[in-house]
PDB file of N, CA and C in Angstrom:
ATOM      1  N   MET T   1     -37.999  84.929 -54.159  1.00  0.00           N
ATOM      2  CA  MET T   1     -38.262  85.075 -55.549  1.00  0.00           C
ATOM      3  C   MET T   1     -37.021  85.752 -56.196  1.00  0.00           C
ATOM      4  N   SER T   2     -36.441  84.899 -57.195  1.00  0.00           N
ATOM      5  CA  SER T   2     -35.353  85.633 -57.985  1.00  0.00           C
ATOM      6  C   SER T   2     -35.687  86.887 -58.685  1.00  0.00           C
ATOM      7  N   LYS T   3     -34.603  87.513 -59.174  1.00  0.00           N
ATOM      8  CA  LYS T   3     -34.830  88.724 -59.968  1.00  0.00           C
ATOM      9  C   LYS T   3     -35.544  88.375 -61.216  1.00  0.00           C
ATOM     10  N   ASN T   4     -35.001  87.359 -61.767  1.00  0.00           N
ATOM     11  CA  ASN T   4     -35.722  86.912 -63.274  1.00  0.00           C
ATOM     12  C   ASN T   4     -37.201  86.594 -63.017  1.00  0.00           C
ATOM     13  N   ASN T   5     -37.628  85.969 -61.868  1.00  0.00           N
ATOM     14  CA  ASN T   5     -38.891  85.760 -61.747  1.00  0.00           C
ATOM     15  C   ASN T   5     -39.595  87.165 -61.471  1.00  0.00           C
ATOM     16  N   SER T   6     -39.113  87.978 -60.706  1.00  0.00           N
ATOM     17  CA  SER T   6     -39.903  89.140 -60.497  1.00  0.00           C
ATOM     18  C   SER T   6     -40.115  89.973 -61.703  1.00  0.00           C
ATOM     19  N   ILE T   7     -39.126  89.889 -62.617  1.00  0.00           N
ATOM     20  CA  ILE T   7     -39.328  90.595 -63.922  1.00  0.00           C
ATOM     21  C   ILE T   7     -40.250  89.840 -64.864  1.00  0.00           C
ATOM     22  N   GLU T   8     -40.343  88.751 -64.849  1.00  0.00           N
ATOM     23  CA  GLU T   8     -41.258  87.722 -65.625  1.00  0.00           C
ATOM     24  C   GLU T   8     -42.589  88.015 -65.017  1.00  0.00           C
ATOM     25  N   GLN T   9     -42.733  88.239 -63.696  1.00  0.00           N
ATOM     26  CA  GLN T   9     -44.079  88.308 -63.007  1.00  0.00           C
ATOM     27  C   GLN T   9     -44.539  89.963 -63.436  1.00  0.00           C
ATOM     28  N   CYS T  10     -43.679  90.809 -63.461  1.00  0.00           N
ATOM     29  CA  CYS T  10     -44.005  92.180 -63.790  1.00  0.00           C
ATOM     30  C   CYS T  10     -44.632  92.203 -65.172  1.00  0.00           C
ATOM     31  N   VAL T  11     -43.891  91.451 -66.195  1.00  0.00           N
ATOM     32  CA  VAL T  11     -44.355  91.489 -67.605  1.00  0.00           C
ATOM     33  C   VAL T  11     -45.741  90.728 -67.640  1.00  0.00           C
ATOM     34  N   ARG T  12     -45.811  89.661 -66.896  1.00  0.00           N
ATOM     35  CA  ARG T  12     -47.171  88.861 -66.975  1.00  0.00           C
ATOM     36  C   ARG T  12     -48.244  89.767 -66.372  1.00  0.00           C
ATOM     37  N   GLU T  13     -48.057  90.518 -65.271  1.00  0.00           N
ATOM     38  CA  GLU T  13     -49.185  91.313 -64.776  1.00  0.00           C
ATOM     39  C   GLU T  13     -49.550  92.455 -65.652  1.00  0.00           C
ATOM     40  N   SER T  14     -48.400  93.069 -66.286  1.00  0.00           N
ATOM     41  CA  SER T  14     -48.567  94.180 -67.267  1.00  0.00           C
ATOM     42  C   SER T  14     -49.360  93.718 -68.414  1.00  0.00           C
ATOM     43  N   LEU T  15     -49.090  92.518 -68.948  1.00  0.00           N
ATOM     44  CA  LEU T  15     -49.926  91.907 -69.963  1.00  0.00           C
ATOM     45  C   LEU T  15     -51.398  91.567 -69.692  1.00  0.00           C
ATOM     46  N   GLN T  16     -51.515  91.060 -68.552  1.00  0.00           N
ATOM     47  CA  GLN T  16     -52.878  90.896 -68.048  1.00  0.00           C
ATOM     48  C   GLN T  16     -53.630  92.018 -67.897  1.00  0.00           C
ATOM     49  N   SER T  17     -53.096  93.113 -67.591  1.00  0.00           N
ATOM     50  CA  SER T  17     -53.741  94.378 -67.356  1.00  0.00           C
ATOM     51  C   SER T  17     -53.963  94.949 -68.670  1.00  0.00           C
ATOM     52  N   TYR T  18     -53.155  94.767 -69.710  1.00  0.00           N
ATOM     53  CA  TYR T  18     -53.260  95.284 -70.991  1.00  0.00           C
ATOM     54  C   TYR T  18     -54.481  94.770 -71.652  1.00  0.00           C
ATOM     55  N   PHE T  19     -54.621  93.395 -71.460  1.00  0.00           N
ATOM     56  CA  PHE T  19     -55.580  92.480 -71.995  1.00  0.00           C
ATOM     57  C   PHE T  19     -57.023  92.898 -71.412  1.00  0.00           C
ATOM     58  N   HIS T  20     -56.967  93.145 -70.094  1.00  0.00           N
ATOM     59  CA  HIS T  20     -58.100  93.538 -69.376  1.00  0.00           C
ATOM     60  C   HIS T  20     -58.658  95.020 -69.829  1.00  0.00           C
ATOM     61  N   ASP T  21     -57.659  95.914 -69.950  1.00  0.00           N
ATOM     62  CA  ASP T  21     -58.078  97.186 -70.369  1.00  0.00           C
ATOM     63  C   ASP T  21     -58.478  97.310 -71.966  1.00  0.00           C
ATOM     64  N   LEU T  22     -58.231  96.237 -72.806  1.00  0.00           N
ATOM     65  CA  LEU T  22     -58.903  96.271 -74.023  1.00  0.00           C
ATOM     66  C   LEU T  22     -60.445  96.097 -74.000  1.00  0.00           C
ATOM     67  N   ASP T  23     -60.900  95.583 -72.963  1.00  0.00           N
ATOM     68  CA  ASP T  23     -62.323  95.557 -72.739  1.00  0.00           C
ATOM     69  C   ASP T  23     -63.003  94.832 -73.937  1.00  0.00           C
ATOM     70  N   GLY T  24     -62.518  93.763 -74.474  1.00  0.00           N
ATOM     71  CA  GLY T  24     -63.078  93.045 -75.642  1.00  0.00           C
ATOM     72  C   GLY T  24     -62.716  93.287 -76.962  1.00  0.00           C
ATOM     73  N   GLU T  25     -61.823  94.499 -77.183  1.00  0.00           N
ATOM     74  CA  GLU T  25     -61.296  94.883 -78.346  1.00  0.00           C
ATOM     75  C   GLU T  25     -60.303  93.740 -78.690  1.00  0.00           C
ATOM     76  N   THR T  26     -60.029  93.718 -79.916  1.00  0.00           N
ATOM     77  CA  THR T  26     -59.119  92.652 -80.454  1.00  0.00           C
ATOM     78  C   THR T  26     -57.824  93.163 -80.487  1.00  0.00           C
ATOM     79  N   PRO T  27     -56.739  92.630 -79.791  1.00  0.00           N
ATOM     80  CA  PRO T  27     -55.372  93.032 -79.827  1.00  0.00           C
ATOM     81  C   PRO T  27     -54.772  92.949 -80.995  1.00  0.00           C
ATOM     82  N   ASP T  28     -53.713  93.881 -81.480  1.00  0.00           N
ATOM     83  CA  ASP T  28     -52.951  93.680 -82.662  1.00  0.00           C
ATOM     84  C   ASP T  28     -51.428  93.939 -82.364  1.00  0.00           C
ATOM     85  N   GLY T  29     -50.726  93.229 -82.936  1.00  0.00           N
ATOM     86  CA  GLY T  29     -49.320  93.420 -82.917  1.00  0.00           C
ATOM     87  C   GLY T  29     -48.614  93.375 -81.519  1.00  0.00           C
ATOM     88  N   VAL T  30     -49.192  92.517 -80.537  1.00  0.00           N
ATOM     89  CA  VAL T  30     -48.870  92.352 -79.244  1.00  0.00           C
ATOM     90  C   VAL T  30     -47.362  92.103 -79.178  1.00  0.00           C
ATOM     91  N   TYR T  31     -46.921  90.993 -79.848  1.00  0.00           N
ATOM     92  CA  TYR T  31     -45.546  90.643 -79.716  1.00  0.00           C
ATOM     93  C   TYR T  31     -44.519  91.859 -80.081  1.00  0.00           C
ATOM     94  N   ASP T  32     -44.619  92.531 -81.232  1.00  0.00           N
ATOM     95  CA  ASP T  32     -43.841  93.626 -81.528  1.00  0.00           C
ATOM     96  C   ASP T  32     -43.961  94.733 -80.547  1.00  0.00           C
ATOM     97  N   MET T  33     -45.046  94.990 -80.033  1.00  0.00           N
ATOM     98  CA  MET T  33     -45.304  95.981 -79.214  1.00  0.00           C
ATOM     99  C   MET T  33     -44.552  95.686 -77.802  1.00  0.00           C
ATOM    100  N   VAL T  34     -44.608  94.462 -77.209  1.00  0.00           N
ATOM    101  CA  VAL T  34     -43.919  94.020 -76.015  1.00  0.00           C
ATOM    102  C   VAL T  34     -42.402  93.998 -76.267  1.00  0.00           C
ATOM    103  N   VAL T  35     -42.090  93.581 -77.346  1.00  0.00           N
ATOM    104  CA  VAL T  35     -40.435  93.689 -77.563  1.00  0.00           C
ATOM    105  C   VAL T  35     -39.969  95.146 -77.608  1.00  0.00           C
ATOM    106  N   ARG T  36     -40.653  95.846 -78.282  1.00  0.00           N
ATOM    107  CA  ARG T  36     -40.413  97.243 -78.434  1.00  0.00           C
ATOM    108  C   ARG T  36     -40.214  97.915 -76.949  1.00  0.00           C
ATOM    109  N   LEU T  37     -41.255  97.728 -76.113  1.00  0.00           N
ATOM    110  CA  LEU T  37     -41.366  98.429 -74.979  1.00  0.00           C
ATOM    111  C   LEU T  37     -40.415  97.695 -73.846  1.00  0.00           C
ATOM    112  N   VAL T  38     -39.919  96.581 -74.028  1.00  0.00           N
ATOM    113  CA  VAL T  38     -39.029  95.973 -73.207  1.00  0.00           C
ATOM    114  C   VAL T  38     -37.670  96.244 -73.584  1.00  0.00           C
ATOM    115  N   GLU T  39     -37.348  96.250 -74.959  1.00  0.00           N
ATOM    116  CA  GLU T  39     -35.946  96.339 -75.431  1.00  0.00           C
ATOM    117  C   GLU T  39     -35.422  97.689 -75.124  1.00  0.00           C
ATOM    118  N   LYS T  40     -36.176  98.766 -75.237  1.00  0.00           N
ATOM    119  CA  LYS T  40     -35.682 100.248 -75.116  1.00  0.00           C
ATOM    120  C   LYS T  40     -35.040 100.446 -73.688  1.00  0.00           C
ATOM    121  N   PRO T  41     -35.816 100.096 -72.559  1.00  0.00           N
ATOM    122  CA  PRO T  41     -35.342 100.223 -71.088  1.00  0.00           C
ATOM    123  C   PRO T  41     -34.218  99.249 -70.977  1.00  0.00           C
ATOM    124  N   LEU T  42     -34.336  97.989 -71.482  1.00  0.00           N
ATOM    125  CA  LEU T  42     -33.180  97.012 -71.387  1.00  0.00           C
ATOM    126  C   LEU T  42     -31.828  97.733 -72.017  1.00  0.00           C
ATOM    127  N   LEU T  43     -32.012  98.334 -73.155  1.00  0.00           N
ATOM    128  CA  LEU T  43     -30.795  98.776 -73.813  1.00  0.00           C
ATOM    129  C   LEU T  43     -30.247 100.073 -72.968  1.00  0.00           C
ATOM    130  N   GLU T  44     -31.211 100.858 -72.495  1.00  0.00           N
ATOM    131  CA  GLU T  44     -30.756 102.032 -71.650  1.00  0.00           C
ATOM    132  C   GLU T  44     -30.044 101.582 -70.500  1.00  0.00           C
ATOM    133  N   VAL T  45     -30.501 100.712 -69.802  1.00  0.00           N
ATOM    134  CA  VAL T  45     -29.902 100.233 -68.449  1.00  0.00           C
ATOM    135  C   VAL T  45     -28.614  99.598 -68.805  1.00  0.00           C
ATOM    136  N   VAL T  46     -28.663  98.773 -69.678  1.00  0.00           N
ATOM    137  CA  VAL T  46     -27.267  98.023 -69.975  1.00  0.00           C
ATOM    138  C   VAL T  46     -26.282  98.921 -70.441  1.00  0.00           C
ATOM    139  N   MET T  47     -26.584  99.895 -71.249  1.00  0.00           N
ATOM    140  CA  MET T  47     -25.635 100.898 -71.586  1.00  0.00           C
ATOM    141  C   MET T  47     -25.109 101.839 -70.636  1.00  0.00           C
ATOM    142  N   SER T  48     -25.970 102.128 -69.763  1.00  0.00           N
ATOM    143  CA  SER T  48     -25.586 103.000 -68.502  1.00  0.00           C
ATOM    144  C   SER T  48     -24.496 102.179 -67.706  1.00  0.00           C
ATOM    145  N   GLN T  49     -25.068 100.829 -67.479  1.00  0.00           N
ATOM    146  CA  GLN T  49     -24.070  99.996 -66.520  1.00  0.00           C
ATOM    147  C   GLN T  49     -22.807  99.818 -67.172  1.00  0.00           C
ATOM    148  N   ALA T  50     -22.822  99.690 -68.538  1.00  0.00           N
ATOM    149  CA  ALA T  50     -21.576  99.509 -69.233  1.00  0.00           C
ATOM    150  C   ALA T  50     -20.746 100.831 -69.580  1.00  0.00           C
ATOM    151  N   ASP T  51     -21.095 101.936 -68.813  1.00  0.00           N
ATOM    152  CA  ASP T  51     -20.653 103.213 -69.095  1.00  0.00           C
ATOM    153  C   ASP T  51     -20.523 103.548 -70.570  1.00  0.00           C
ATOM    154  N   HIS T  52     -21.728 103.282 -71.310  1.00  0.00           N
ATOM    155  CA  HIS T  52     -21.816 103.536 -72.725  1.00  0.00           C
ATOM    156  C   HIS T  52     -20.877 102.855 -73.626  1.00  0.00           C
ATOM    157  N   ASN T  53     -20.148 101.794 -73.149  1.00  0.00           N
ATOM    158  CA  ASN T  53     -19.095 101.061 -73.898  1.00  0.00           C
ATOM    159  C   ASN T  53     -19.999 100.012 -74.705  1.00  0.00           C
ATOM    160  N   GLN T  54     -20.266 100.321 -76.102  1.00  0.00           N
ATOM    161  CA  GLN T  54     -21.093  99.300 -76.800  1.00  0.00           C
ATOM    162  C   GLN T  54     -20.447  97.992 -76.956  1.00  0.00           C
ATOM    163  N   SER T  55     -19.130  97.776 -76.832  1.00  0.00           N
ATOM    164  CA  SER T  55     -18.553  96.357 -77.021  1.00  0.00           C
ATOM    165  C   SER T  55     -18.704  95.588 -75.732  1.00  0.00           C
ATOM    166  N   ARG T  56     -18.588  96.347 -74.548  1.00  0.00           N
ATOM    167  CA  ARG T  56     -19.016  95.683 -73.367  1.00  0.00           C
ATOM    168  C   ARG T  56     -20.586  95.416 -73.140  1.00  0.00           C
ATOM    169  N   ALA T  57     -21.340  96.277 -73.540  1.00  0.00           N
ATOM    170  CA  ALA T  57     -22.839  96.083 -73.483  1.00  0.00           C
ATOM    171  C   ALA T  57     -23.410  94.923 -74.363  1.00  0.00           C
ATOM    172  N   ALA T  58     -22.664  95.009 -75.599  1.00  0.00           N
ATOM    173  CA  ALA T  58     -23.035  93.848 -76.577  1.00  0.00           C
ATOM    174  C   ALA T  58     -22.751  92.640 -75.998  1.00  0.00           C
ATOM    175  N   GLU T  59     -21.365  92.523 -75.377  1.00  0.00           N
ATOM    176  CA  GLU T  59     -21.093  91.081 -74.779  1.00  0.00           C
ATOM    177  C   GLU T  59     -22.010  90.876 -73.694  1.00  0.00           C
ATOM    178  N   TRP T  60     -22.331  91.692 -72.885  1.00  0.00           N
ATOM    179  CA  TRP T  60     -23.258  91.425 -71.732  1.00  0.00           C
ATOM    180  C   TRP T  60     -24.622  90.842 -72.273  1.00  0.00           C
ATOM    181  N   LEU T  61     -25.100  91.482 -73.373  1.00  0.00           N
ATOM    182  CA  LEU T  61     -26.339  91.233 -73.891  1.00  0.00           C
ATOM    183  C   LEU T  61     -26.503  89.919 -74.849  1.00  0.00           C
ATOM    184  N   GLY T  62     -25.120  89.486 -75.182  1.00  0.00           N
ATOM    185  CA  GLY T  62     -25.010  88.373 -76.043  1.00  0.00           C
ATOM    186  C   GLY T  62     -25.356  88.675 -77.553  1.00  0.00           C
ATOM    187  N   LEU T  63     -24.914  89.960 -77.747  1.00  0.00           N
ATOM    188  CA  LEU T  63     -25.295  90.396 -79.239  1.00  0.00           C
ATOM    189  C   LEU T  63     -24.126  90.923 -79.803  1.00  0.00           C
ATOM    190  N   ASN T  64     -24.059  90.901 -81.148  1.00  0.00           N
ATOM    191  CA  ASN T  64     -22.905  91.312 -82.107  1.00  0.00           C
ATOM    192  C   ASN T  64     -22.982  92.889 -82.011  1.00  0.00           C
ATOM    193  N   ARG T  65     -21.850  93.623 -81.763  1.00  0.00           N
ATOM    194  CA  ARG T  65     -21.827  94.934 -81.557  1.00  0.00           C
ATOM    195  C   ARG T  65     -22.495  95.751 -82.611  1.00  0.00           C
ATOM    196  N   ASN T  66     -22.411  95.299 -83.873  1.00  0.00           N
ATOM    197  CA  ASN T  66     -23.286  95.804 -85.014  1.00  0.00           C
ATOM    198  C   ASN T  66     -24.689  95.774 -84.793  1.00  0.00           C
ATOM    199  N   THR T  67     -25.147  94.596 -84.265  1.00  0.00           N
ATOM    200  CA  THR T  67     -26.650  94.458 -83.943  1.00  0.00           C
ATOM    201  C   THR T  67     -26.907  95.318 -82.753  1.00  0.00           C
ATOM    202  N   LEU T  68     -26.160  95.421 -81.744  1.00  0.00           N
ATOM    203  CA  LEU T  68     -26.647  96.386 -80.684  1.00  0.00           C
ATOM    204  C   LEU T  68     -26.514  97.818 -81.220  1.00  0.00           C
ATOM    205  N   ARG T  69     -25.580  98.276 -82.049  1.00  0.00           N
ATOM    206  CA  ARG T  69     -25.565  99.836 -82.680  1.00  0.00           C
ATOM    207  C   ARG T  69     -26.785 100.049 -83.365  1.00  0.00           C
ATOM    208  N   LYS T  70     -27.303  98.895 -84.317  1.00  0.00           N
ATOM    209  CA  LYS T  70     -28.728  99.055 -84.942  1.00  0.00           C
ATOM    210  C   LYS T  70     -29.852  99.328 -84.119  1.00  0.00           C
ATOM    211  N   LYS T  71     -29.739  98.581 -82.924  1.00  0.00           N
ATOM    212  CA  LYS T  71     -31.097  98.465 -82.088  1.00  0.00           C
ATOM    213  C   LYS T  71     -30.974  99.859 -81.359  1.00  0.00           C
ATOM    214  N   LEU T  72     -29.764 100.607 -81.060  1.00  0.00           N
ATOM    215  CA  LEU T  72     -29.612 101.850 -80.180  1.00  0.00           C
ATOM    216  C   LEU T  72     -30.210 102.768 -81.313  1.00  0.00           C
ATOM    217  N   VAL T  73     -29.808 102.793 -82.527  1.00  0.00           N
ATOM    218  CA  VAL T  73     -30.210 103.677 -83.590  1.00  0.00           C
ATOM    219  C   VAL T  73     -31.798 103.624 -83.740  1.00  0.00           C
ATOM    220  N   GLU T  74     -32.295 102.347 -83.855  1.00  0.00           N
ATOM    221  CA  GLU T  74     -33.677 102.275 -83.983  1.00  0.00           C
ATOM    222  C   GLU T  74     -34.512 102.804 -82.721  1.00  0.00           C
ATOM    223  N   HIS T  75     -34.056 102.697 -81.673  1.00  0.00           N
ATOM    224  CA  HIS T  75     -34.604 103.376 -80.220  1.00  0.00           C
ATOM    225  C   HIS T  75     -34.237 104.710 -80.109  1.00  0.00           C
ATOM    226  N   LYS T  76     -33.437 105.263 -81.078  1.00  0.00           N
ATOM    227  CA  LYS T  76     -32.964 106.787 -80.775  1.00  0.00           C
ATOM    228  C   LYS T  76     -32.322 107.043 -79.696  1.00  0.00           C
ATOM    229  N   LEU T  77     -31.348 105.882 -79.302  1.00  0.00           N
ATOM    230  CA  LEU T  77     -30.582 106.127 -78.267  1.00  0.00           C
ATOM    231  C   LEU T  77     -29.016 106.346 -78.628  1.00  0.00           C
ATOM    232  N   LEU T  78     -28.722 106.652 -79.891  1.00  0.00           N
ATOM    233  CA  LEU T  78     -27.521 107.143 -80.383  1.00  0.00           C
ATOM    234  C   LEU T  78     -27.684 108.450 -81.125  1.00  0.00           C
TER     235      LEU T  78
END
């Protein structure tokens, strides 16, 4: 199994567990919740691997450096 498949499987299993734990309750804002929960650790790891070089990290992520900076501020990583 490739690394991408294992990340995908991890997300799938976490979501299945989330819906199971709702026990019939109606979910709300699932998309935003998942993006927020995945984006922060993604930014943390990429910034660390890029030695906190925002230009390098932005390039790796395929983002504009200003967009990366905005996301770092939103997640209180700056």
